[in-house]
Amino acid sequence: MPQQTTPVVFDTEVIQYQSNIPSPFIWPDDEKPGSDLPDLQAPAIDLNGFLSGDPSIVAESIHAVDESCKKHGFFLIVNHGVDPELAAKAHDYFDVFFGMKLSEKQRAQRKVGASWGYTSSFTGRFNSKLPWKETLSVRYSSESQCSTIVEDYFVNVLGEDFREMGTFYQEYSEVVNKVGNVVLELLGLSLGVGREYFKEFYKGNEAILRWNYYPFCQKPDLTLGTGPHRDPTSVTILHQDQVGGLEVFVDEKWHTVTPVPGSFVINVGDTFMALCNGIYKSCKHRAVVNNKTARKSLAFFIVPHKDRVVSAPASLISADSPRLYPDFTWPTLLEFTQKKRRADLSTIDAFVDWIKQEGGEKNKGQGN
């Protein structure tokens, strides 16, 4: 009789105190966390200064974003207009959900192939290189008919007791989405397509609001909070606490990102990289954990409306810069990451190959 293997359970009340790390959470030696890493010197863009219209501040902001996005796709924003109390409360509410027992959190368990809901380290989907974290993901839409979509999720899935929490995160999403529109203006100017181009493209946009909770780990040198990857989405607006753990891959080595109080992290994802014809790089990043303190981060992943076709503007395509990516829609890429390939450093390349293969199969079937 073959020996039955017991599925690993990621219960933070238990696992963060275990000295023996279960093997699915132990990463290969060449991917384990490093030590004495250099600190990434990322530009901090003064968003209020940019909006003031001061020519020198605008020019400086455009130059800094252009330089960093061509190199690694990562920068910070400060003076962004988000009330510090709102940001602080967004983290306080973490403990309401993630402090519950595992069985209670599993009421929001993400279904197979779905993008929304609770996951305890993806234990049901993968069996190796598991991340040392829990997540909760909720869909947001900027369309007027979806004005309570976040609140409705909390009430429908977790119950009436969570309405206040849902109402708060609905408000948080609206505020951060407005910040995202300003970032899109900045990206449009830095790419030379105009202030309104990407704002117009992302009109009626959706987003994934994701809570990341990284419990402490007795042997943090063996595992990763999140493995090396690029976000498949467009633009990520991340608010993190002051614990630290985010790392970015630049110049063939990992760099730490020291948290800057009052800032948001901005990074380019695969969809935006395709939209700008690869001029700006999708940020390679990961998260490490520690043996003392849990880390919390709240990510807002901006994506286009489901019907928008991601296609680079003609002005970003030339003989010297030929078109790199075929047309696609966000839902197609999302389905690919949920059903065909785990999001990693090569997701967009694998997706492009899959699109070409699918197109070839269709043509064969039509006798072309």
Coordinates of N, CA, C and O in Angstrom, one line a residue, residues 30-32 34 37-39 227-229 247-256 284-287 345:
D30 N 19.1 28.1 -4.1 CA 19.4 29.3 -4.9 C 18.3 30.3 -4.9 O 18.4 31.4 -5.5
E31 N 17.2 30.0 -4.2 CA 16.1 31.0 -4.1 C 15.8 31.4 -2.6 O 15.0 32.3 -2.4
K32 N 16.6 30.8 -1.7 CA 16.4 31.2 -0.3 C 16.8 32.7 -0.1 O 17.6 33.2 -0.8
G34 N 18.6 36.0 1.1 CA 20.0 36.4 1.3 C 20.2 37.2 2.5 O 19.3 37.6 3.2
L37 N 22.0 42.4 2.2 CA 21.6 42.9 0.8 C 21.7 44.4 0.8 O 21.4 45.1 1.8
P38 N 22.0 45.0 -0.4 CA 22.0 46.5 -0.5 C 20.6 47.0 -0.5 O 19.7 46.3 -0.8
D39 N 20.5 48.2 -0.1 CA 19.2 48.9 0.0 C 18.8 49.6 -1.4 O 19.7 50.2 -1.9
G227 N 7.3 34.3 -3.2 CA 8.4 33.9 -4.0 C 8.7 35.0 -5.1 O 7.9 35.9 -5.3
P228 N 9.8 34.9 -5.8 CA 10.1 35.8 -6.9 C 9.1 35.8 -8.0 O 8.7 34.7 -8.5
H229 N 8.6 37.0 -8.3 CA 7.5 37.0 -9.3 C 7.4 38.5 -9.8 O 8.0 39.4 -9.3
E247 N 11.5 43.0 -1.2 CA 12.8 43.0 -1.9 C 12.6 43.1 -3.4 O 11.6 42.5 -4.0
V248 N 13.5 43.8 -4.1 CA 13.4 44.1 -5.6 C 14.7 43.6 -6.2 O 15.7 43.8 -5.7
F249 N 14.5 43.0 -7.4 CA 15.7 42.4 -8.1 C 16.1 43.5 -9.1 O 15.4 43.8 -10.1
V250 N 17.3 44.0 -8.9 CA 17.9 45.0 -9.8 C 19.4 44.7 -10.0 O 20.1 44.4 -9.1
D251 N 19.9 44.9 -11.2 CA 21.3 44.7 -11.5 C 21.8 43.3 -11.1 O 22.8 43.2 -10.5
E252 N 20.9 42.3 -11.4 CA 21.3 40.9 -11.1 C 21.5 40.6 -9.6 O 22.1 39.6 -9.3
K253 N 20.9 41.4 -8.7 CA 20.9 41.0 -7.3 C 19.7 41.6 -6.6 O 19.1 42.6 -7.1
W254 N 19.4 41.0 -5.5 CA 18.2 41.4 -4.7 C 18.6 42.6 -3.8 O 19.7 42.7 -3.3
H255 N 17.6 43.5 -3.7 CA 17.8 44.7 -2.9 C 16.7 44.8 -1.9 O 15.5 44.5 -2.2
T256 N 17.0 45.2 -0.7 CA 15.9 45.4 0.3 C 15.2 46.8 0.0 O 15.8 47.7 -0.6
K284 N 10.4 42.9 -10.8 CA 10.7 41.6 -10.2 C 10.9 41.8 -8.7 O 11.7 42.6 -8.2
H285 N 10.1 41.1 -7.9 CA 10.1 41.3 -6.5 C 9.7 40.0 -5.7 O 9.2 39.1 -6.3
R286 N 10.0 40.1 -4.4 CA 9.6 39.0 -3.5 C 9.5 39.5 -2.1 O 9.7 40.7 -1.9
A287 N 9.1 38.7 -1.2 CA 9.0 39.1 0.2 C 9.6 38.1 1.1 O 9.4 36.9 0.9
L345 N 8.3 34.8 -12.5 CA 9.1 35.8 -13.3 C 8.9 35.7 -14.8 O 9.3 36.6 -15.5

